[in-house]
Amino acid sequence: MTSTVLVSKRGPAEFRLNARTGAVEPRNPHGAATGVVSAMARRLGAGVPWISSATSDGDRQLAREHPGGFEMAIGDGHTRLHLLEHRAEVFAAVQDRMSSGLLWQALHGVWDRWSEPTFDEGTRRDWAAMGEFCQDYADRIARVVGGEPGARVVLHDYQFTGLPARLRAAVPGVSICTVIHVAWPDPGQLRVLPRYMREEMIRGLLSSDLVVVLAERWARNILDCAREFGGAELGGRVVVQPLGYSPDLLRQAEFPPEDARWAAGRPLVVHYGRTDPIKNAPRAIQAFRLALAGEPRLRESRLLVRAAPHHLGHTANLRYLEQVEAEAALTNKELGAEAVRVVQVNDVAATFGAYAHADVLVANSVVDGQNVGPFEAAMLNDRLRIVLSENAGAAEVLGEHVLVVNPFDVAEQAEALCRGLLSGPSAGLRAAVAPHTWESWADSVLALLAER
C-alpha cells in the first residue's frame, strides 16, 4: 500500500517539561489546521508518519531521544510523530519574523505600503533561514519515505511553499499535496514581496501535484500569481475544499457562569478571534455602539468580545488589542454600563459556550482564509443569526444564509446587527453547514490526492 506522510509546522501536541517531576507531558494545541491534520491521520490508519517542528524544550528532548519518531495516540488512533529540531536561529527567524510576521501579513494584505513593509539584508537572512527550515523537512521526508515509489506527502499551510521544489530534488516521483489554510493575495498584493521571495513561493506551488485552498477567490488568486510570477499554468491542480467544524470539539461547549450572569435576559452579540488585526473587533464594537444608538429596542444588548491572546510580541497584534480595549471602554462610558465585555483568554470550551448562548455572531474579518467560527456556531445554536464578512472564505458557502457585510463599512455592520437582533433565525443555515466536517474535508482531500 502506498504510504502517505503528513507535514505541519505544529504537531498534534506540544510537549512540556514538568519542573517538579522532570516528565515530558503533552499539551494539545488549538487551531483548525492542526485539527484537520489529526483528522487526516485518523483516516489514514495506525502509524501514519506525521512530521512537525520541535517548538518547546519537551519537544526538543523527544526529538533527540527518538530520531526515528515515536508512536503517539490521536483520538481513537495513533500516528508516528517525527519532531524536527531546527537550528535555534533558524527556528527563531521562521517562528518570530517570517511565519507569524512577514508572510502572514503579506498573504492577508494588511500592510499600508507607505509606512510598511521595508525589506533589507535582514529580510534576506530570514528568507535563507526559511529555506533551511524547508530543507530540514525535505531531508526528513526523504528518510521516512525511503525509495518507495508513489509515496504521497501532504504539506499543511503557507510556511511550506518553499518545500515542494526541494522535495522534488530529494525524493523523485513523490506525489505532493500543498494545503493553504489561509487567504492568498492577488498578484498586485503579492508583488509587494521581494522578487526572490514571491518567485520561490510560486515555484513551490508549481512543483505540487495538488494545491488545496478553502475558497474560490484564493484559487483564482493563486492561478493568477502562477501566471504572473511563474510564467506557467497550475490548471486543474488547484482545488477548492471548504473547511468547517469538528463534531467532537463542539461537545466541549461550556459558557462561563460570570458571563452568563452578565448577559442574562439580554440580547447577546458575540465576536471571537485571535488578537490579530484581520479579526476586526474594533469595527465590530463601533458597529455595536452605532446600532444601539440608532435603535432604542436594543439598548439592553450586550457584546462579548473573546480575544484569544496571539503573538502579542508583534507590535501590530499588541496595538490591535489596545484598540479593542479602547473601543470597549468608550462604548461602556457612552452607555453608562458594561455593554461590551472583552475577555482575553484562549479557552475553546468557553468560546463554544458563547456561541451556544448568542443571538448574533459577528465574524467581520478584514480578510480570512475561511473562518470556521460561523460553522461551529451554527451547529451549536439553531436560533443564531450571523453577520459575516464578504472577505471571509466562509461567505462562499454560507452567503445566502447569513448577513454578509463589507468589513470596513461600520454603518452596514450596524444595520446588519439590528436586523440580526430583531429578526428570527436564518432558515437553512445549519443544513448548509452540516456536511462540512473536518473528517469529510480529510476524506475529500485524500481522495483527490489518490487520483493524481
Coordinates of C-alpha atoms in Angstrom, one line a residue:
M1 CA 0.0 0.0 0.0
T2 CA 1.3 3.4 -0.9
S3 CA 2.3 5.4 2.2
T4 CA 1.3 8.9 3.0
V5 CA 3.3 11.4 5.1
L6 CA 1.7 14.3 6.8
V7 CA 3.6 17.5 7.4
S8 CA 2.7 20.6 9.5
K9 CA 4.7 23.2 11.5
R10 CA 2.8 22.3 14.7
G11 CA 2.3 18.7 15.7
P12 CA -0.7 17.0 17.4
A13 CA 0.7 18.2 20.8
E14 CA 3.3 20.4 22.3
F15 CA 5.4 18.6 25.0
R16 CA 6.2 20.4 28.2
L17 CA 8.8 19.5 30.8
N18 CA 7.3 19.2 34.2
A19 CA 9.7 21.1 36.5
R20 CA 8.7 19.0 39.5
T21 CA 8.8 15.5 38.1
G22 CA 11.1 16.0 35.1
A23 CA 8.5 14.2 33.0
V24 CA 7.6 15.2 29.4
E25 CA 3.8 16.0 29.2
P26 CA 1.7 16.7 26.1
R27 CA -0.5 19.7 25.8
N28 CA -2.9 19.7 22.8
P29 CA -2.7 22.8 20.7
H30 CA -5.7 24.7 19.3
G31 CA -6.4 25.6 15.7
A32 CA -8.2 24.2 12.8
A33 CA -5.1 23.4 10.7
T34 CA -3.7 21.1 13.4
G35 CA -7.2 19.6 13.9
V36 CA -7.6 18.6 10.3
V37 CA -4.2 17.1 10.1
S38 CA -5.2 14.9 13.1
A39 CA -8.5 14.0 11.3
M40 CA -6.4 13.1 8.2
A41 CA -4.1 11.0 10.3
R42 CA -7.0 9.0 11.8
R43 CA -8.4 8.4 8.4
L44 CA -5.1 7.1 7.1
G45 CA -4.8 4.5 9.9
A46 CA -2.4 3.4 12.6
G47 CA 1.2 4.6 12.4
V48 CA 0.9 7.1 9.6
P49 CA 4.1 9.3 9.7
W50 CA 3.5 12.9 10.9
I51 CA 6.4 15.3 10.7
S52 CA 6.4 18.6 12.6
S53 CA 8.8 21.1 14.2
A54 CA 10.0 20.8 17.8
T55 CA 8.8 24.1 19.4
S56 CA 9.4 23.5 23.1
D57 CA 12.1 22.1 25.4
G58 CA 10.0 19.0 25.8
D59 CA 9.7 18.6 22.0
R60 CA 13.4 19.0 21.6
Q61 CA 14.1 16.4 24.2
L62 CA 11.9 13.9 22.5
A63 CA 13.4 14.8 19.1
R64 CA 16.8 13.8 20.4
E65 CA 15.6 10.7 22.2
H66 CA 13.6 9.4 19.2
P67 CA 15.4 10.4 16.0
G68 CA 13.3 7.8 14.1
G69 CA 10.0 9.1 15.5
F70 CA 7.7 7.7 18.2
E71 CA 4.1 6.4 18.5
M72 CA 1.5 8.9 19.8
A73 CA -2.2 8.4 20.3
I74 CA -4.6 10.9 18.5
G75 CA -8.2 10.3 19.4
D76 CA -9.0 6.6 18.7
G77 CA -6.0 6.2 16.5
H78 CA -2.3 6.9 16.6
T79 CA 0.5 8.3 14.5
R80 CA 4.3 8.0 14.3
L81 CA 5.4 11.5 15.2
H82 CA 8.7 12.8 13.9
L83 CA 9.8 16.0 15.7
L84 CA 12.4 18.1 13.8
E85 CA 14.9 20.1 15.9
H86 CA 16.0 23.1 13.7
R87 CA 18.9 25.3 14.5
A88 CA 17.8 27.8 17.1
E89 CA 18.5 30.8 15.0
V90 CA 16.6 29.2 12.0
F91 CA 13.5 28.4 14.1
A92 CA 13.5 31.9 15.6
A93 CA 13.6 33.5 12.2
V94 CA 10.8 31.3 10.9
Q95 CA 8.6 31.5 14.0
D96 CA 9.1 35.1 15.1
R97 CA 9.7 37.0 12.0
M98 CA 8.7 35.1 8.8
S99 CA 5.8 32.8 9.6
S100 CA 3.6 34.8 12.0
G101 CA 5.0 38.1 10.9
L102 CA 6.1 38.9 7.3
L103 CA 4.3 36.1 5.4
W104 CA 1.1 36.2 7.4
Q105 CA 0.8 40.0 6.8
A106 CA 1.8 39.6 3.1
L107 CA -0.8 36.9 2.4
H108 CA -3.6 38.8 4.1
G109 CA -2.6 42.1 2.5
V110 CA -2.6 44.1 5.8
W111 CA 0.3 46.5 5.1
D112 CA -0.5 50.1 4.3
R113 CA 2.5 50.2 1.9
W114 CA 3.6 53.7 2.7
S115 CA 4.9 53.1 6.3
E116 CA 5.4 49.3 5.9
P117 CA 6.9 47.0 4.7
T118 CA 10.6 47.7 4.1
F119 CA 12.8 44.8 3.2
D120 CA 16.6 44.8 3.8
E121 CA 19.5 42.4 4.3
G122 CA 17.9 41.1 7.5
T123 CA 14.9 40.0 5.3
R124 CA 17.3 38.1 3.0
R125 CA 18.9 36.3 6.0
D126 CA 15.5 35.4 7.4
W127 CA 14.4 34.1 4.0
A128 CA 17.5 32.0 3.8
A129 CA 16.6 30.6 7.2
M130 CA 13.2 29.8 5.8
G131 CA 15.0 27.8 3.1
E132 CA 17.0 25.9 5.7
F133 CA 13.8 25.2 7.6
C134 CA 12.2 23.7 4.5
Q135 CA 15.3 21.7 3.7
D136 CA 15.2 20.1 7.1
Y137 CA 11.7 18.9 6.3
A138 CA 12.8 17.7 2.8
D139 CA 15.7 15.7 4.3
R140 CA 13.4 14.1 6.9
I141 CA 10.7 13.3 4.4
A142 CA 13.3 11.6 2.2
R143 CA 14.4 9.4 5.2
V144 CA 10.8 8.5 6.1
V145 CA 9.8 7.7 2.6
G146 CA 13.0 6.0 1.5
G147 CA 12.8 4.8 -2.1
E148 CA 9.2 3.9 -2.0
P149 CA 7.6 4.6 -5.4
G150 CA 4.4 6.6 -5.4
A151 CA 4.6 7.9 -1.9
R152 CA 2.4 10.8 -1.1
V153 CA 3.2 13.9 1.0
V154 CA 0.6 16.3 2.3
L155 CA 2.0 19.7 3.4
H156 CA -0.2 21.8 5.6
D157 CA 0.0 25.6 5.3
Y158 CA 1.8 28.5 3.8
Q159 CA 5.1 28.0 5.7
F160 CA 5.9 25.2 3.3
T161 CA 5.5 27.0 -0.1
G162 CA 9.3 26.7 -0.4
L163 CA 9.3 22.9 0.3
P164 CA 7.8 21.2 -2.8
A165 CA 10.7 22.2 -5.1
R166 CA 13.2 21.0 -2.6
L167 CA 11.2 17.8 -2.1
R168 CA 11.2 17.1 -5.8
A169 CA 15.0 17.1 -5.7
A170 CA 15.2 14.9 -2.6
V171 CA 12.5 12.4 -3.4
P172 CA 11.9 12.0 -7.2
G173 CA 8.5 10.6 -8.0
V174 CA 6.8 11.6 -4.8
S175 CA 3.2 13.0 -5.1
I176 CA 2.9 16.3 -3.3
C177 CA -0.3 18.0 -2.0
T178 CA 0.1 21.5 -0.6
V179 CA -2.8 22.8 1.5
I180 CA -3.1 26.5 2.1
H181 CA -5.3 27.2 5.1
V182 CA -5.2 31.0 4.9
A183 CA -6.1 33.6 2.3
W184 CA -4.0 34.1 -0.8
P185 CA -3.4 37.6 -2.3
D186 CA -3.8 38.7 -5.9
P187 CA -0.7 39.4 -8.0
G188 CA -0.8 43.1 -7.1
Q189 CA -0.7 42.4 -3.4
L190 CA 1.9 39.6 -3.8
R191 CA 4.1 41.9 -5.8
V192 CA 4.9 43.8 -2.6
L193 CA 7.1 41.0 -1.6
P194 CA 10.8 40.9 -2.7
R195 CA 11.1 39.2 -6.2
Y196 CA 13.2 36.4 -4.8
M197 CA 10.6 35.5 -2.2
R198 CA 7.5 35.6 -4.3
E199 CA 9.1 33.7 -7.2
E200 CA 10.3 30.9 -4.9
M201 CA 6.9 30.6 -3.3
I202 CA 5.3 30.3 -6.7
R203 CA 7.9 27.7 -7.9
G204 CA 6.9 25.7 -4.8
L205 CA 3.2 25.7 -5.7
L206 CA 4.1 24.8 -9.3
S207 CA 6.1 21.8 -8.0
S208 CA 3.0 20.5 -6.3
D209 CA 0.7 17.9 -7.8
L210 CA -2.3 19.3 -5.9
V211 CA -2.9 22.6 -4.2
V212 CA -5.9 22.8 -1.9
V213 CA -7.4 26.1 -0.8
L214 CA -10.5 26.9 1.2
A215 CA -12.4 29.3 -1.2
E216 CA -12.7 30.1 -4.9
R217 CA -11.3 33.5 -4.6
W218 CA -8.0 32.2 -3.2
A219 CA -7.9 29.6 -6.1
R220 CA -8.3 32.4 -8.6
N221 CA -5.5 34.5 -7.0
I222 CA -3.1 31.5 -6.9
L223 CA -3.7 30.8 -10.6
D224 CA -3.2 34.4 -11.5
C225 CA 0.0 34.6 -9.4
A226 CA 1.4 31.4 -11.1
R227 CA 0.9 33.0 -14.5
E228 CA 2.3 36.4 -13.3
F229 CA 5.4 35.3 -11.4
G230 CA 6.0 31.7 -12.5
G231 CA 5.1 32.0 -16.2
A232 CA 3.1 28.8 -16.0
E233 CA -0.3 27.4 -15.5
L234 CA -1.4 25.5 -12.5
G235 CA -4.5 24.4 -14.3
G236 CA -6.5 21.6 -12.7
R237 CA -4.0 21.3 -9.9
V238 CA -5.8 23.9 -7.7
V239 CA -8.9 22.7 -6.0
V240 CA -11.3 24.3 -3.5
Q241 CA -12.3 22.3 -0.4
P242 CA -14.2 24.4 2.2
L243 CA -13.4 23.6 5.9
G244 CA -16.0 23.7 8.6
Y245 CA -16.2 22.2 12.1
S246 CA -15.3 19.2 14.3
P247 CA -18.3 17.5 15.9
D248 CA -16.0 16.1 18.7
L249 CA -14.7 19.5 19.7
L250 CA -18.2 21.0 19.9
R251 CA -19.1 18.7 22.8
Q252 CA -16.7 20.8 24.9
A253 CA -19.1 23.9 25.0
E254 CA -19.4 25.5 28.4
F255 CA -20.4 29.1 29.0
P256 CA -18.6 30.7 32.0
P257 CA -21.1 31.5 34.8
E258 CA -19.8 35.1 35.2
D259 CA -20.5 35.8 31.5
A260 CA -23.9 34.1 31.7
R261 CA -24.9 36.3 34.7
W262 CA -23.7 39.4 32.9
A263 CA -25.7 38.6 29.7
A264 CA -28.8 37.1 31.4
G265 CA -32.1 38.2 29.9
R266 CA -30.4 40.5 27.4
P267 CA -29.8 40.1 23.6
L268 CA -26.2 38.8 23.2
V269 CA -23.8 39.5 20.4
V270 CA -20.5 37.6 20.3
H271 CA -17.3 38.3 18.4
Y272 CA -14.4 35.9 18.6
G273 CA -10.9 36.0 17.1
R274 CA -7.3 35.9 17.9
T275 CA -5.5 39.1 18.8
D276 CA -4.8 39.7 15.1
P277 CA -5.7 42.8 13.1
I278 CA -7.5 40.8 10.5
K279 CA -10.2 39.8 13.0
N280 CA -11.5 43.4 13.1
A281 CA -13.0 43.5 16.6
P282 CA -12.7 47.4 16.9
R283 CA -15.0 47.9 14.0
A284 CA -17.4 45.3 15.4
I285 CA -17.6 47.3 18.6
Q286 CA -18.1 50.6 16.7
A287 CA -20.9 48.9 14.8
F288 CA -22.5 47.7 18.0
R289 CA -22.3 51.2 19.5
L290 CA -23.9 52.7 16.4
A291 CA -26.7 50.0 16.4
L292 CA -27.6 50.7 20.0
A293 CA -27.6 54.5 19.4
G294 CA -30.0 54.2 16.5
E295 CA -32.4 51.5 17.8
P296 CA -33.9 52.1 21.3
R297 CA -35.2 48.5 21.4
L298 CA -31.6 47.2 21.6
R299 CA -30.3 49.4 24.4
E300 CA -30.0 46.5 26.8
S301 CA -28.0 44.3 24.4
R302 CA -24.6 43.0 25.3
L303 CA -21.4 42.4 23.2
L304 CA -19.0 39.8 24.3
V305 CA -15.6 40.0 22.6
R306 CA -13.5 37.0 23.1
A307 CA -9.9 37.9 22.1
A308 CA -7.6 34.9 22.3
P309 CA -4.0 36.1 23.0
H310 CA -1.9 35.5 19.9
H311 CA 1.7 36.7 19.3
L312 CA 1.5 39.8 21.4
G313 CA 5.2 40.2 20.9
H314 CA 4.3 41.6 17.5
T315 CA 3.6 45.3 17.6
A316 CA 0.6 45.1 15.2
N317 CA -1.1 42.5 17.4
L318 CA -0.5 44.4 20.6
R319 CA -1.7 47.6 19.1
Y320 CA -4.8 45.8 17.9
L321 CA -5.6 44.6 21.4
E322 CA -5.2 48.1 22.7
Q323 CA -7.6 49.3 20.1
V324 CA -10.1 46.7 21.1
E325 CA -9.9 47.7 24.7
A326 CA -10.2 51.4 23.9
E327 CA -13.3 50.9 21.8
A328 CA -14.9 48.8 24.5
A329 CA -14.1 51.4 27.2
L330 CA -15.5 54.2 25.0
T331 CA -18.7 52.3 24.4
N332 CA -19.2 51.5 28.1
K333 CA -18.6 55.1 29.0
E334 CA -21.2 56.4 26.5
L335 CA -23.8 53.8 27.5
G336 CA -23.1 54.1 31.2
A337 CA -22.9 50.3 31.7
E338 CA -20.8 47.3 30.9
A339 CA -22.4 46.8 27.5
V340 CA -19.2 45.4 26.0
R341 CA -17.0 42.9 27.7
V342 CA -13.6 41.9 26.4
V343 CA -12.3 38.5 27.6
Q344 CA -8.6 37.8 26.9
V345 CA -8.2 34.0 27.2
N346 CA -7.7 31.1 24.8
D347 CA -10.5 28.8 26.0
V348 CA -12.2 26.8 23.3
A349 CA -14.9 25.4 25.5
A350 CA -15.9 28.9 26.7
T351 CA -15.9 30.2 23.2
F352 CA -18.2 27.4 22.1
G353 CA -20.4 28.1 25.1
A354 CA -20.6 31.8 24.0
Y355 CA -21.7 30.6 20.5
A356 CA -24.4 28.5 22.0
H357 CA -25.9 31.4 24.0
A358 CA -25.5 34.1 21.4
D359 CA -28.3 35.7 19.4
V360 CA -25.9 37.1 16.8
L361 CA -22.3 36.1 15.9
V362 CA -20.2 38.8 14.3
A363 CA -17.4 37.4 12.1
N364 CA -16.4 40.6 10.3
S365 CA -12.8 39.7 9.4
V366 CA -10.9 42.2 7.2
V367 CA -9.9 39.0 5.3
D368 CA -9.9 35.4 6.3
G369 CA -8.9 32.2 4.6
Q370 CA -12.1 30.6 5.9
N371 CA -13.1 31.5 9.5
V372 CA -14.6 28.3 10.9
G373 CA -16.4 30.1 13.8
P374 CA -19.6 30.6 11.8
F375 CA -19.7 26.8 11.0
E376 CA -19.1 25.9 14.7
A377 CA -21.7 28.4 16.0
A378 CA -24.4 27.3 13.5
M379 CA -24.0 23.7 14.7
L380 CA -24.3 24.8 18.4
N381 CA -27.2 27.2 18.1
D382 CA -30.2 26.9 15.8
R383 CA -31.6 30.3 16.6
L384 CA -28.4 32.2 15.7
R385 CA -28.0 35.0 13.1
I386 CA -24.6 35.6 11.7
V387 CA -23.0 38.8 10.4
L388 CA -20.2 37.7 8.1
S389 CA -17.5 39.5 6.2
E390 CA -17.7 39.2 2.4
N391 CA -13.9 38.8 2.6
A392 CA -14.0 35.6 4.6
G393 CA -13.8 32.3 2.7
A394 CA -16.8 31.1 4.7
A395 CA -19.0 33.6 2.8
E396 CA -18.8 31.5 -0.3
V397 CA -20.5 28.6 1.5
L398 CA -22.9 30.4 3.8
G399 CA -23.6 33.7 1.9
E400 CA -27.3 33.1 1.3
H401 CA -27.9 32.1 4.9
V402 CA -26.2 34.9 6.7
L403 CA -26.0 38.7 6.7
V404 CA -23.0 39.5 4.5
V405 CA -21.2 42.8 5.1
N406 CA -18.3 44.9 4.0
P407 CA -15.8 44.6 6.9
F408 CA -14.8 48.3 6.5
D409 CA -18.4 49.7 6.5
V410 CA -19.4 50.2 10.1
A411 CA -22.8 51.6 9.2
E412 CA -23.6 48.5 7.1
Q413 CA -22.5 46.3 10.0
A414 CA -24.7 48.2 12.4
E415 CA -27.7 47.8 10.2
A416 CA -26.9 44.0 10.0
L417 CA -26.7 43.8 13.8
C418 CA -30.1 45.5 14.1
R419 CA -31.6 43.0 11.6
G420 CA -30.0 40.1 13.3
L421 CA -31.1 41.0 16.7
L422 CA -34.7 41.9 15.7
S423 CA -35.4 39.1 13.3
G424 CA -35.8 35.3 13.7
P425 CA -33.2 32.6 13.0
S426 CA -31.9 32.1 9.4
A427 CA -33.6 29.3 7.6
G428 CA -31.3 26.6 6.1
L429 CA -28.1 27.7 7.9
R430 CA -27.5 24.5 9.8
A431 CA -28.3 22.4 6.7
A432 CA -25.7 24.3 4.7
V433 CA -23.1 23.9 7.4
A434 CA -23.7 20.3 8.4
P435 CA -21.7 18.5 5.6
H436 CA -18.5 20.5 6.2
T437 CA -16.9 18.4 9.0
W438 CA -13.1 18.1 9.4
E439 CA -13.4 14.4 8.7
S440 CA -15.3 14.9 5.4
W441 CA -12.7 17.5 4.4
A442 CA -9.9 15.0 5.1
D443 CA -11.7 12.3 3.1
S444 CA -12.2 14.6 0.1
V445 CA -8.5 15.8 0.0
L446 CA -7.1 12.3 0.4
A447 CA -9.5 11.1 -2.4
L448 CA -8.3 13.9 -4.7
L449 CA -4.6 13.1 -4.0
A450 CA -5.2 9.4 -4.7
E451 CA -6.4 10.4 -8.2
R452 CA -3.1 12.1 -9.1

